[in-house]
mmCIF file of C-alpha atoms in Angstrom:
data_model
loop_
_atom_site.group_PDB
_atom_site.id
_atom_site.type_symbol
_atom_site.label_atom_id
_atom_site.label_comp_id
_atom_site.label_asym_id
_atom_site.label_seq_id
_atom_site.Cartn_x
_atom_site.Cartn_y
_atom_site.Cartn_z
ATOM 1 C CA MET G 1 -7.739 -22.071 -24.046
ATOM 2 C CA ASP G 2 -11.310 -21.799 -25.381
ATOM 3 C CA ASN G 3 -11.504 -21.686 -29.194
ATOM 4 C CA HIS G 4 -13.891 -18.747 -28.895
ATOM 5 C CA SER G 5 -11.415 -16.549 -27.017
ATOM 6 C CA GLN G 6 -9.687 -15.283 -30.195
ATOM 7 C CA VAL G 7 -12.876 -14.495 -32.141
ATOM 8 C CA PRO G 8 -13.366 -10.744 -32.823
ATOM 9 C CA TRP G 9 -16.904 -10.627 -31.461
ATOM 10 C CA HIS G 10 -17.097 -6.849 -31.767
ATOM 11 C CA SER G 11 -16.898 -7.078 -35.559
ATOM 12 C CA LYS G 12 -19.634 -9.722 -36.019
ATOM 13 C CA ASP G 13 -23.386 -9.216 -36.242
ATOM 14 C CA LEU G 14 -25.594 -10.787 -33.603
ATOM 15 C CA GLN G 15 -26.929 -13.630 -35.760
ATOM 16 C CA GLU G 16 -23.385 -14.786 -36.480
ATOM 17 C CA VAL G 17 -22.517 -14.478 -32.786
ATOM 18 C CA PHE G 18 -25.497 -16.646 -31.798
ATOM 19 C CA GLN G 19 -24.597 -19.197 -34.474
ATOM 20 C CA LEU G 20 -20.965 -19.482 -33.360
ATOM 21 C CA LEU G 21 -21.943 -19.804 -29.675
ATOM 22 C CA HIS G 22 -24.827 -22.245 -30.337
ATOM 23 C CA THR G 23 -27.323 -20.084 -28.510
ATOM 24 C CA SER G 24 -30.166 -17.631 -29.211
ATOM 25 C CA GLU G 25 -31.952 -14.655 -27.683
ATOM 26 C CA GLU G 26 -33.959 -17.185 -25.636
ATOM 27 C CA GLY G 27 -30.820 -18.121 -23.728
ATOM 28 C CA LEU G 28 -29.785 -21.596 -22.626
ATOM 29 C CA SER G 29 -31.607 -24.379 -20.872
ATOM 30 C CA ASP G 30 -30.365 -25.636 -17.512
ATOM 31 C CA ALA G 31 -29.130 -28.845 -19.152
ATOM 32 C CA GLU G 32 -27.130 -26.925 -21.783
ATOM 33 C CA ALA G 33 -25.630 -24.672 -19.110
ATOM 34 C CA VAL G 34 -24.537 -27.669 -17.004
ATOM 35 C CA LYS G 35 -22.998 -29.341 -20.060
ATOM 36 C CA LYS G 36 -21.006 -26.218 -20.991
ATOM 37 C CA LEU G 37 -19.956 -25.667 -17.375
ATOM 38 C CA LYS G 38 -18.464 -29.175 -17.244
ATOM 39 C CA ALA G 39 -16.729 -28.696 -20.594
ATOM 40 C CA ASN G 40 -15.240 -25.207 -20.042
ATOM 41 C CA GLY G 41 -15.019 -24.932 -16.259
ATOM 42 C CA SER G 42 -16.419 -22.311 -13.909
ATOM 43 C CA ASN G 43 -16.360 -18.587 -14.578
ATOM 44 C CA GLN G 44 -13.518 -17.878 -12.165
ATOM 45 C CA LEU G 45 -9.927 -16.775 -12.441
ATOM 46 C CA ARG G 46 -7.395 -19.519 -11.805
ATOM 47 C CA GLN G 47 -5.937 -19.303 -8.325
ATOM 48 C CA LYS G 48 -2.788 -20.833 -6.958
ATOM 49 C CA PRO G 49 -3.534 -23.395 -4.238
ATOM 50 C CA PRO G 50 -2.949 -21.920 -0.778
ATOM 51 C CA LYS G 51 0.337 -22.712 0.891
ATOM 52 C CA THR G 52 0.332 -25.478 3.457
ATOM 53 C CA ILE G 53 1.833 -25.027 6.928
ATOM 54 C CA PHE G 54 4.790 -27.183 5.827
ATOM 55 C CA GLN G 55 5.426 -24.962 2.765
ATOM 56 C CA MET G 56 5.281 -21.823 4.941
ATOM 57 C CA LEU G 57 7.694 -23.404 7.455
ATOM 58 C CA LYS G 58 10.054 -24.441 4.640
ATOM 59 C CA ALA G 59 10.091 -20.870 3.276
ATOM 60 C CA GLN G 60 10.921 -19.514 6.731
ATOM 61 C CA ILE G 61 13.714 -22.018 7.416
ATOM 62 C CA LEU G 62 15.404 -21.671 4.015
ATOM 63 C CA ASP G 63 16.036 -17.976 4.569
ATOM 64 C CA PRO G 64 19.863 -17.493 4.527
ATOM 65 C CA MET G 65 19.937 -15.659 7.871
ATOM 66 C CA VAL G 66 17.840 -18.365 9.525
ATOM 67 C CA LEU G 67 20.089 -21.082 8.078
ATOM 68 C CA ILE G 68 23.098 -19.335 9.617
ATOM 69 C CA LEU G 69 21.333 -19.226 12.995
ATOM 70 C CA ILE G 70 20.432 -22.924 12.746
ATOM 71 C CA GLY G 71 24.087 -23.698 11.999
ATOM 72 C CA ALA G 72 25.151 -21.557 14.962
ATOM 73 C CA ALA G 73 22.709 -23.426 17.224
ATOM 74 C CA LEU G 74 24.088 -26.793 16.076
ATOM 75 C CA PHE G 75 27.702 -25.749 16.660
ATOM 76 C CA SER G 76 26.739 -24.329 20.081
ATOM 77 C CA THR G 77 25.231 -27.699 20.949
ATOM 78 C CA VAL G 78 28.435 -29.491 19.848
ATOM 79 C CA LEU G 79 30.459 -27.116 22.024
ATOM 80 C CA LYS G 80 27.993 -27.706 24.893
ATOM 81 C CA GLU G 81 27.149 -24.005 25.031
ATOM 82 C CA TRP G 82 23.610 -24.838 26.119
ATOM 83 C CA THR G 83 22.505 -21.287 26.884
ATOM 84 C CA GLU G 84 23.664 -20.042 23.495
ATOM 85 C CA ALA G 85 22.016 -22.992 21.741
ATOM 86 C CA VAL G 86 18.668 -22.498 23.535
ATOM 87 C CA VAL G 87 18.609 -18.740 22.881
ATOM 88 C CA ILE G 88 19.367 -19.109 19.170
ATOM 89 C CA SER G 89 16.851 -21.962 18.761
ATOM 90 C CA THR G 90 14.171 -19.893 20.512
ATOM 91 C CA ILE G 91 14.825 -16.954 18.178
ATOM 92 C CA VAL G 92 14.520 -19.234 15.126
ATOM 93 C CA VAL G 93 11.222 -20.666 16.408
ATOM 94 C CA ILE G 94 9.763 -17.233 17.259
ATOM 95 C CA ASN G 95 10.793 -15.892 13.857
ATOM 96 C CA ALA G 96 9.121 -18.818 12.049
ATOM 97 C CA VAL G 97 5.944 -18.682 14.156
ATOM 98 C CA ILE G 98 5.406 -14.948 13.593
ATOM 99 C CA GLY G 99 5.877 -15.322 9.822
ATOM 100 C CA ILE G 100 3.587 -18.358 9.539
ATOM 101 C CA VAL G 101 0.831 -16.880 11.742
ATOM 102 C CA GLN G 102 0.792 -13.631 9.756
ATOM 103 C CA GLU G 103 0.673 -15.383 6.389
ATOM 104 C CA LYS G 104 -2.067 -17.748 7.586
ATOM 105 C CA LYS G 105 -4.156 -14.852 8.931
ATOM 106 C CA ALA G 106 -3.821 -12.922 5.666
ATOM 107 C CA GLN G 107 -4.693 -16.047 3.684
ATOM 108 C CA SER G 108 -7.851 -16.618 5.763
ATOM 109 C CA SER G 109 -8.884 -12.963 5.529
ATOM 110 C CA LEU G 110 -8.486 -12.888 1.745
ATOM 111 C CA GLU G 111 -10.509 -16.087 1.394
ATOM 112 C CA ALA G 112 -13.265 -14.625 3.588
ATOM 113 C CA LEU G 113 -13.338 -11.477 1.424
ATOM 114 C CA ARG G 114 -13.650 -13.572 -1.735
ATOM 115 C CA ASN G 115 -16.593 -15.475 -0.274
ATOM 116 C CA MET G 116 -18.329 -12.294 0.895
ATOM 117 C CA SER G 117 -17.973 -10.568 -2.463
ATOM 118 C CA ALA G 118 -18.998 -13.532 -4.643
ATOM 119 C CA PRO G 119 -21.093 -11.783 -7.324
ATOM 120 C CA THR G 120 -24.319 -12.951 -8.901
ATOM 121 C CA ALA G 121 -25.766 -12.343 -12.356
ATOM 122 C CA ARG G 122 -29.199 -12.062 -13.948
ATOM 123 C CA ALA G 123 -29.259 -14.647 -16.700
ATOM 124 C CA LEU G 124 -31.940 -16.041 -19.023
ATOM 125 C CA ARG G 125 -32.350 -19.739 -18.215
ATOM 126 C CA GLN G 126 -35.237 -21.925 -19.388
ATOM 127 C CA GLY G 127 -36.703 -18.796 -20.987
ATOM 128 C CA GLU G 128 -36.960 -17.009 -17.624
ATOM 129 C CA GLU G 129 -34.766 -14.432 -15.899
ATOM 130 C CA SER G 130 -32.920 -16.086 -13.015
ATOM 131 C CA ILE G 131 -30.361 -15.030 -10.425
ATOM 132 C CA VAL G 132 -27.359 -17.327 -10.729
ATOM 133 C CA PRO G 133 -23.871 -17.215 -9.197
ATOM 134 C CA ALA G 134 -21.521 -15.457 -11.596
ATOM 135 C CA SER G 135 -19.154 -18.437 -11.321
ATOM 136 C CA GLN G 136 -21.792 -20.604 -13.052
ATOM 137 C CA LEU G 137 -22.203 -18.424 -16.127
ATOM 138 C CA VAL G 138 -21.221 -20.123 -19.382
ATOM 139 C CA VAL G 139 -20.535 -19.028 -22.946
ATOM 140 C CA GLY G 140 -23.873 -18.442 -24.669
ATOM 141 C CA ASP G 141 -25.778 -17.255 -21.589
ATOM 142 C CA ILE G 142 -27.962 -14.186 -22.057
ATOM 143 C CA VAL G 143 -27.233 -11.703 -19.242
ATOM 144 C CA PHE G 144 -29.076 -8.551 -18.133
ATOM 145 C CA LEU G 145 -27.181 -5.537 -16.785
ATOM 146 C CA GLY G 146 -28.372 -2.460 -14.866
ATOM 147 C CA ASP G 147 -27.082 0.457 -12.798
ATOM 148 C CA GLY G 148 -24.487 -0.606 -10.236
ATOM 149 C CA ASP G 149 -24.000 -4.127 -11.623
ATOM 150 C CA MET G 150 -20.532 -5.612 -11.955
ATOM 151 C CA VAL G 151 -20.084 -7.170 -15.389
ATOM 152 C CA PRO G 152 -19.746 -10.914 -14.631
ATOM 153 C CA ALA G 153 -18.072 -12.022 -17.901
ATOM 154 C CA ASP G 154 -16.961 -10.716 -21.285
ATOM 155 C CA ILE G 155 -20.233 -9.901 -23.042
ATOM 156 C CA ARG G 156 -21.274 -8.927 -26.583
ATOM 157 C CA LEU G 157 -24.164 -6.489 -26.175
ATOM 158 C CA ILE G 158 -27.531 -7.306 -27.739
ATOM 159 C CA GLU G 159 -29.499 -4.271 -26.586
ATOM 160 C CA SER G 160 -28.447 -1.153 -24.696
ATOM 161 C CA ALA G 161 -30.139 1.982 -23.382
ATOM 162 C CA ASN G 162 -27.919 4.920 -22.385
ATOM 163 C CA LEU G 163 -25.347 2.418 -21.166
ATOM 164 C CA LYS G 164 -22.158 3.710 -19.524
ATOM 165 C CA VAL G 165 -19.541 1.376 -18.080
ATOM 166 C CA GLN G 166 -16.531 2.132 -15.886
ATOM 167 C CA GLU G 167 -13.585 0.292 -17.439
ATOM 168 C CA ALA G 168 -10.693 2.028 -15.640
ATOM 169 C CA SER G 169 -9.206 -1.294 -14.505
ATOM 170 C CA LEU G 170 -8.718 -2.314 -18.150
ATOM 171 C CA THR G 171 -8.298 0.894 -20.117
ATOM 172 C CA GLY G 172 -7.255 3.457 -17.490
ATOM 173 C CA GLU G 173 -10.026 5.831 -18.580
ATOM 174 C CA SER G 174 -11.165 7.864 -15.579
ATOM 175 C CA VAL G 175 -14.657 8.484 -16.990
ATOM 176 C CA PRO G 176 -17.239 5.820 -17.886
ATOM 177 C CA SER G 177 -17.262 4.613 -21.487
ATOM 178 C CA GLU G 178 -20.456 4.940 -23.501
ATOM 179 C CA LYS G 179 -21.660 1.697 -25.047
ATOM 180 C CA GLU G 180 -23.842 1.052 -28.088
ATOM 181 C CA ALA G 181 -25.010 -2.477 -28.937
ATOM 182 C CA GLU G 182 -25.841 -1.745 -32.605
ATOM 183 C CA GLU G 183 -22.312 -0.722 -33.600
ATOM 184 C CA LEU G 184 -20.134 -2.991 -35.730
ATOM 185 C CA LEU G 185 -16.418 -2.305 -35.461
ATOM 186 C CA PRO G 186 -13.283 -3.280 -37.397
ATOM 187 C CA GLU G 187 -11.394 -6.374 -36.230
ATOM 188 C CA ASN G 188 -8.257 -4.448 -35.196
ATOM 189 C CA CYS G 189 -10.247 -2.056 -32.984
ATOM 190 C CA PRO G 190 -8.478 -1.199 -29.665
ATOM 191 C CA LEU G 191 -9.999 -2.539 -26.466
ATOM 192 C CA GLY G 192 -11.128 0.879 -25.235
ATOM 193 C CA ASP G 193 -13.027 1.558 -28.481
ATOM 194 C CA LYS G 194 -15.092 -1.634 -28.508
ATOM 195 C CA ALA G 195 -18.409 0.072 -27.812
ATOM 196 C CA ASN G 196 -20.507 -3.079 -28.340
ATOM 197 C CA MET G 197 -18.584 -5.084 -25.710
ATOM 198 C CA VAL G 198 -18.389 -5.036 -21.921
ATOM 199 C CA TYR G 199 -15.751 -6.860 -19.905
ATOM 200 C CA THR G 200 -15.403 -8.741 -16.633
ATOM 201 C CA SER G 201 -14.917 -6.590 -13.494
ATOM 202 C CA SER G 202 -16.258 -3.426 -15.176
ATOM 203 C CA ILE G 203 -19.025 -1.510 -13.379
ATOM 204 C CA VAL G 204 -22.261 -0.327 -14.991
ATOM 205 C CA THR G 205 -22.636 3.304 -13.917
ATOM 206 C CA TYR G 206 -25.681 4.274 -15.989
ATOM 207 C CA GLY G 207 -28.354 2.726 -18.172
ATOM 208 C CA ARG G 208 -29.253 -0.876 -18.822
ATOM 209 C CA ALA G 209 -28.420 -3.571 -21.347
ATOM 210 C CA SER G 210 -28.604 -7.222 -22.269
ATOM 211 C CA GLY G 211 -25.895 -9.282 -23.908
ATOM 212 C CA VAL G 212 -24.537 -12.719 -24.659
ATOM 213 C CA VAL G 213 -21.542 -14.149 -22.784
ATOM 214 C CA VAL G 214 -18.617 -14.734 -25.175
ATOM 215 C CA ALA G 215 -15.820 -15.539 -22.696
ATOM 216 C CA THR G 216 -15.577 -16.684 -19.090
ATOM 217 C CA GLY G 217 -12.877 -17.308 -16.495
ATOM 218 C CA MET G 218 -9.295 -17.265 -17.737
ATOM 219 C CA ASN G 219 -10.457 -16.644 -21.339
ATOM 220 C CA THR G 220 -11.679 -13.132 -20.482
ATOM 221 C CA GLU G 221 -9.560 -9.999 -20.907
ATOM 222 C CA VAL G 222 -9.015 -9.890 -17.140
ATOM 223 C CA GLY G 223 -8.118 -13.582 -17.256
ATOM 224 C CA HIS G 224 -5.375 -12.880 -19.802
ATOM 225 C CA ILE G 225 -3.906 -10.289 -17.437
ATOM 226 C CA ALA G 226 -4.094 -12.748 -14.524
ATOM 227 C CA ASP G 227 -2.353 -15.381 -16.666
ATOM 228 C CA MET G 228 0.526 -12.989 -17.403
ATOM 229 C CA LEU G 229 0.854 -12.189 -13.703
ATOM 230 C CA ASP G 230 0.990 -15.898 -12.845
ATOM 231 C CA SER G 231 3.898 -16.362 -15.240
ATOM 232 C CA GLN G 232 5.992 -13.764 -13.442
ATOM 233 C CA ASP G 233 8.684 -15.024 -11.100
ATOM 234 C CA ASP G 234 8.641 -14.057 -7.443
ATOM 235 C CA PHE G 235 11.113 -11.321 -6.649
ATOM 236 C CA ASP G 236 12.818 -10.669 -3.334
ATOM 237 C CA THR G 237 12.025 -7.425 -1.570
ATOM 238 C CA PRO G 238 14.775 -4.839 -0.950
ATOM 239 C CA LEU G 239 14.960 -5.675 2.758
ATOM 240 C CA LYS G 240 15.181 -9.398 2.090
ATOM 241 C CA ARG G 241 17.999 -8.849 -0.405
ATOM 242 C CA LYS G 242 19.890 -6.742 2.131
ATOM 243 C CA LEU G 243 19.432 -9.335 4.903
ATOM 244 C CA ASN G 244 20.615 -12.065 2.528
ATOM 245 C CA ALA G 245 23.673 -9.962 1.676
ATOM 246 C CA VAL G 246 24.391 -9.507 5.383
ATOM 247 C CA GLY G 247 24.078 -13.267 5.895
ATOM 248 C CA LYS G 248 26.513 -14.024 3.105
ATOM 249 C CA THR G 249 28.965 -11.434 4.410
ATOM 250 C CA LEU G 250 28.822 -12.878 7.925
ATOM 251 C CA THR G 251 29.334 -16.388 6.554
ATOM 252 C CA ILE G 252 32.445 -15.269 4.660
ATOM 253 C CA VAL G 253 33.760 -13.439 7.726
ATOM 254 C CA GLY G 254 33.176 -16.533 9.862
ATOM 255 C CA ILE G 255 35.070 -18.751 7.433
ATOM 256 C CA ILE G 256 37.962 -16.262 7.282
ATOM 257 C CA VAL G 257 38.100 -16.167 11.117
ATOM 258 C CA CYS G 258 38.248 -19.968 11.284
ATOM 259 C CA ILE G 259 41.046 -20.092 8.701
ATOM 260 C CA LEU G 260 43.026 -17.402 10.552
ATOM 261 C CA ILE G 261 42.674 -19.191 13.889
ATOM 262 C CA PHE G 262 43.866 -22.493 12.403
ATOM 263 C CA THR G 263 46.724 -20.751 10.625
ATOM 264 C CA ILE G 264 47.882 -18.985 13.783
ATOM 265 C CA GLY G 265 47.480 -22.204 15.772
ATOM 266 C CA ALA G 266 49.545 -24.118 13.212
ATOM 267 C CA ILE G 267 52.293 -21.474 13.377
ATOM 268 C CA TYR G 268 52.492 -21.809 17.180
ATOM 269 C CA HIS G 269 51.957 -25.609 17.119
ATOM 270 C CA ARG G 270 48.724 -25.478 19.148
ATOM 271 C CA PRO G 271 46.557 -28.628 19.560
ATOM 272 C CA LEU G 272 43.970 -28.910 16.769
ATOM 273 C CA VAL G 273 40.850 -29.649 18.861
ATOM 274 C CA PRO G 274 41.104 -26.594 21.175
ATOM 275 C CA GLN G 275 41.897 -24.437 18.137
ATOM 276 C CA PHE G 276 38.815 -25.775 16.366
ATOM 277 C CA LEU G 277 36.571 -24.997 19.350
ATOM 278 C CA VAL G 278 37.967 -21.471 19.644
ATOM 279 C CA ALA G 279 37.472 -20.870 15.894
ATOM 280 C CA ILE G 280 33.847 -22.043 16.024
ATOM 281 C CA SER G 281 33.126 -19.919 19.089
ATOM 282 C CA LEU G 282 34.481 -16.793 17.401
ATOM 283 C CA ALA G 283 32.488 -17.532 14.235
ATOM 284 C CA ILE G 284 29.263 -17.893 16.261
ATOM 285 C CA SER G 285 29.948 -14.672 18.154
ATOM 286 C CA ILE G 286 29.983 -12.760 14.853
ATOM 287 C CA ILE G 287 26.379 -13.737 14.069
ATOM 288 C CA PRO G 288 23.743 -11.171 15.254
ATOM 289 C CA GLU G 289 21.176 -13.644 16.587
ATOM 290 C CA GLY G 290 18.557 -10.971 17.205
ATOM 291 C CA LEU G 291 18.589 -9.476 13.693
ATOM 292 C CA PRO G 292 16.086 -11.823 11.965
ATOM 293 C CA ALA G 293 13.674 -11.710 14.914
ATOM 294 C CA THR G 294 13.934 -7.919 15.135
ATOM 295 C CA ALA G 295 13.247 -7.512 11.412
ATOM 296 C CA THR G 296 10.281 -9.905 11.609
ATOM 297 C CA ILE G 297 8.750 -8.173 14.631
ATOM 298 C CA VAL G 298 9.131 -4.717 13.064
ATOM 299 C CA MET G 299 7.466 -5.929 9.846
ATOM 300 C CA ALA G 300 4.677 -7.564 11.876
ATOM 301 C CA LEU G 301 4.013 -4.217 13.574
ATOM 302 C CA GLY G 302 3.856 -2.594 10.128
ATOM 303 C CA VAL G 303 1.357 -5.217 8.972
ATOM 304 C CA GLN G 304 -0.852 -4.497 12.000
ATOM 305 C CA ARG G 305 -0.832 -0.774 11.220
ATOM 306 C CA MET G 306 -1.717 -1.496 7.599
ATOM 307 C CA ALA G 307 -4.565 -3.751 8.755
ATOM 308 C CA LYS G 308 -6.051 -0.846 10.725
ATOM 309 C CA LYS G 309 -6.202 1.012 7.394
ATOM 310 C CA ASN G 310 -8.042 -1.970 5.838
ATOM 311 C CA ALA G 311 -4.982 -3.110 3.866
ATOM 312 C CA LEU G 312 -4.112 -6.811 3.982
ATOM 313 C CA ILE G 313 -0.479 -7.924 3.646
ATOM 314 C CA ARG G 314 0.003 -11.577 2.746
ATOM 315 C CA ASN G 315 3.791 -11.813 3.147
ATOM 316 C CA LEU G 316 5.681 -9.943 5.851
ATOM 317 C CA PRO G 317 8.554 -8.664 3.658
ATOM 318 C CA ALA G 318 6.035 -7.060 1.289
ATOM 319 C CA VAL G 319 5.145 -4.445 3.895
ATOM 320 C CA GLU G 320 8.388 -2.562 3.281
ATOM 321 C CA THR G 321 8.401 -2.858 -0.525
ATOM 322 C CA LEU G 322 6.045 0.058 -1.125
ATOM 323 C CA GLY G 323 7.937 2.081 1.467
ATOM 324 C CA SER G 324 11.062 1.596 -0.639
ATOM 325 C CA ALA G 325 9.383 2.890 -3.804
ATOM 326 C CA THR G 326 10.715 6.258 -4.956
ATOM 327 C CA VAL G 327 8.877 6.497 -8.288
ATOM 328 C CA ILE G 328 5.394 5.214 -9.170
ATOM 329 C CA CYS G 329 4.500 5.173 -12.887
ATOM 330 C CA SER G 330 0.821 5.346 -13.832
ATOM 331 C CA ASP G 331 -0.713 5.706 -17.278
ATOM 332 C CA LYS G 332 -3.365 8.231 -16.310
ATOM 333 C CA THR G 333 -5.758 9.439 -13.621
ATOM 334 C CA GLY G 334 -8.196 6.747 -12.575
ATOM 335 C CA THR G 335 -5.780 3.844 -12.265
ATOM 336 C CA LEU G 336 -4.602 4.779 -8.774
ATOM 337 C CA THR G 337 -7.146 7.481 -7.858
ATOM 338 C CA LEU G 338 -10.849 7.330 -6.983
ATOM 339 C CA ASN G 339 -12.124 8.580 -10.358
ATOM 340 C CA LYS G 340 -13.605 11.653 -8.634
ATOM 341 C CA MET G 341 -13.090 15.285 -9.525
ATOM 342 C CA THR G 342 -12.717 17.435 -6.419
ATOM 343 C CA GLY G 343 -12.657 21.216 -6.183
ATOM 344 C CA THR G 344 -9.783 22.406 -3.974
ATOM 345 C CA CYS G 345 -9.987 26.179 -4.491
ATOM 346 C CA ILE G 346 -12.156 28.797 -6.222
ATOM 347 C CA ALA G 347 -11.611 32.300 -7.552
ATOM 348 C CA VAL G 348 -14.415 34.912 -7.282
ATOM 349 C CA ASN G 349 -14.750 38.655 -6.712
ATOM 350 C CA GLY G 350 -11.425 40.188 -5.735
ATOM 351 C CA ASP G 351 -9.561 36.895 -6.031
ATOM 352 C CA PHE G 352 -8.887 37.618 -9.692
ATOM 353 C CA GLU G 353 -7.449 41.053 -8.911
ATOM 354 C CA ALA G 354 -5.308 39.685 -6.083
ATOM 355 C CA GLY G 355 -4.255 36.699 -8.164
ATOM 356 C CA VAL G 356 -4.783 34.370 -5.194
ATOM 357 C CA PRO G 357 -7.634 31.809 -5.120
ATOM 358 C CA THR G 358 -9.711 30.966 -2.033
ATOM 359 C CA ALA G 359 -9.444 27.510 -0.478
ATOM 360 C CA ILE G 360 -12.711 25.590 -0.865
ATOM 361 C CA GLU G 361 -12.962 25.105 2.925
ATOM 362 C CA GLN G 362 -12.978 28.884 3.467
ATOM 363 C CA ALA G 363 -15.242 29.824 0.556
ATOM 364 C CA SER G 364 -18.540 29.846 2.494
ATOM 365 C CA SER G 365 -17.183 32.222 5.146
ATOM 366 C CA THR G 366 -15.163 34.471 2.806
ATOM 367 C CA HIS G 367 -17.694 34.828 -0.027
ATOM 368 C CA PRO G 368 -21.023 33.426 1.253
ATOM 369 C CA LYS G 369 -23.322 35.028 -1.343
ATOM 370 C CA VAL G 370 -21.086 34.373 -4.311
ATOM 371 C CA TYR G 371 -20.400 30.875 -3.072
ATOM 372 C CA LYS G 372 -24.142 30.163 -3.029
ATOM 373 C CA GLU G 373 -24.451 31.282 -6.642
ATOM 374 C CA LEU G 374 -21.408 29.226 -7.566
ATOM 375 C CA VAL G 375 -22.986 26.102 -6.103
ATOM 376 C CA TYR G 376 -26.153 26.721 -8.130
ATOM 377 C CA GLY G 377 -24.217 27.359 -11.314
ATOM 378 C CA ALA G 378 -21.542 24.683 -10.942
ATOM 379 C CA PRO G 379 -21.561 21.832 -13.457
ATOM 380 C CA PHE G 380 -23.074 18.608 -12.217
ATOM 381 C CA VAL G 381 -19.701 16.877 -12.057
ATOM 382 C CA MET G 382 -18.452 19.455 -9.560
ATOM 383 C CA MET G 383 -21.472 19.309 -7.263
ATOM 384 C CA PRO G 384 -20.160 16.452 -5.061
ATOM 385 C CA ALA G 385 -16.880 18.286 -4.520
ATOM 386 C CA LEU G 386 -18.529 21.587 -3.590
ATOM 387 C CA THR G 387 -21.349 20.202 -1.490
ATOM 388 C CA ARG G 388 -19.095 17.735 0.348
ATOM 389 C CA ILE G 389 -17.226 20.663 1.936
ATOM 390 C CA ASN G 390 -20.250 22.658 3.040
ATOM 391 C CA ARG G 391 -23.325 20.461 2.739
ATOM 392 C CA GLY G 392 -25.132 22.370 5.495
ATOM 393 C CA LEU G 393 -24.938 25.700 3.656
ATOM 394 C CA LEU G 394 -26.270 24.185 0.457
ATOM 395 C CA SER G 395 -29.127 22.468 2.295
ATOM 396 C CA ALA G 396 -30.154 25.685 4.044
ATOM 397 C CA THR G 397 -29.946 27.622 0.787
ATOM 398 C CA LEU G 398 -32.125 25.156 -1.078
ATOM 399 C CA GLN G 399 -34.671 25.162 1.727
ATOM 400 C CA ARG G 400 -34.932 28.960 1.561
ATOM 401 C CA GLU G 401 -35.333 28.877 -2.200
ATOM 402 C CA LEU G 402 -37.971 26.139 -2.091
#
């Protein structure tokens, strides 16, 4: 980890920051930037290497239900039950192909999205403002920020003018945080109160600023979160756990059937070979060959429906995980919502006497004159909500007034 990652930059004055980072307000030269890029790596979050086709196939085959089917196919072949063996083998192949194709498609789509959304940054190089890929930013770069920019790295602000930054992904705050470059803060200041800092993946919603990069890649605050996520073990989904339980149960039942057949055969002094063949046949008949394929096909259909809603599912079993959720815990509004306030109903005129508000969709027809005044008098934050419902009425009203 970079030695700079633990420094409390928010509590240090700018001259000390420049001294520690071996930079200045003039920024870095191209040679210095290349040297630091080689030493510290690119400004990107660490990603696990994509699975190979062999790894995907291995994951599909090692599923307990699939292993049972493969065993059933082998025993069917030994018993010369060719039809049974071909059917089971075909089901195993179809199941594996569907899973691999879906995972490969999701992997390709996610990679394409990453390439399309590769951000750039305005940095001071060789004394001039240049557009550089955000992945090539290094510690010590001077970066300029403006309305609508995504913050490309963790940055200590040098100058700011009416700067507001949306940090919901880090702090959960639904409203943009105001930033002030001149402030010096105590070392133990919480992340959300660090007004002289901006962080990777935040969005500049208002104002402009310049700052010096103090952390990149996995050393950023977002990088620390990504590192914790990487250390988490993979968990099975509810459906996968249930299918595994069914597979284990069927295996136990099959073994019990074999033991019973041999025991009964021994009691009646039956030949061992015919008894063995009968026991294996009964064990195979217990296995529901179509269950894994049915589950895979149903999940594939769910993935296709999710894709139509612009949601990508990498692994098939994940499609049913959210459907199994009964409680979702969220710290506050803005983490899962759109960070937008929306008016759903209003109360004017006789609504107060009746004690029943008017739905926002019906406001223009129920109280047209009062609704017009309400639109004029509404706070700015409510304007999008009110005008989104009846934009035509507002436009006509403004035209008459103008």
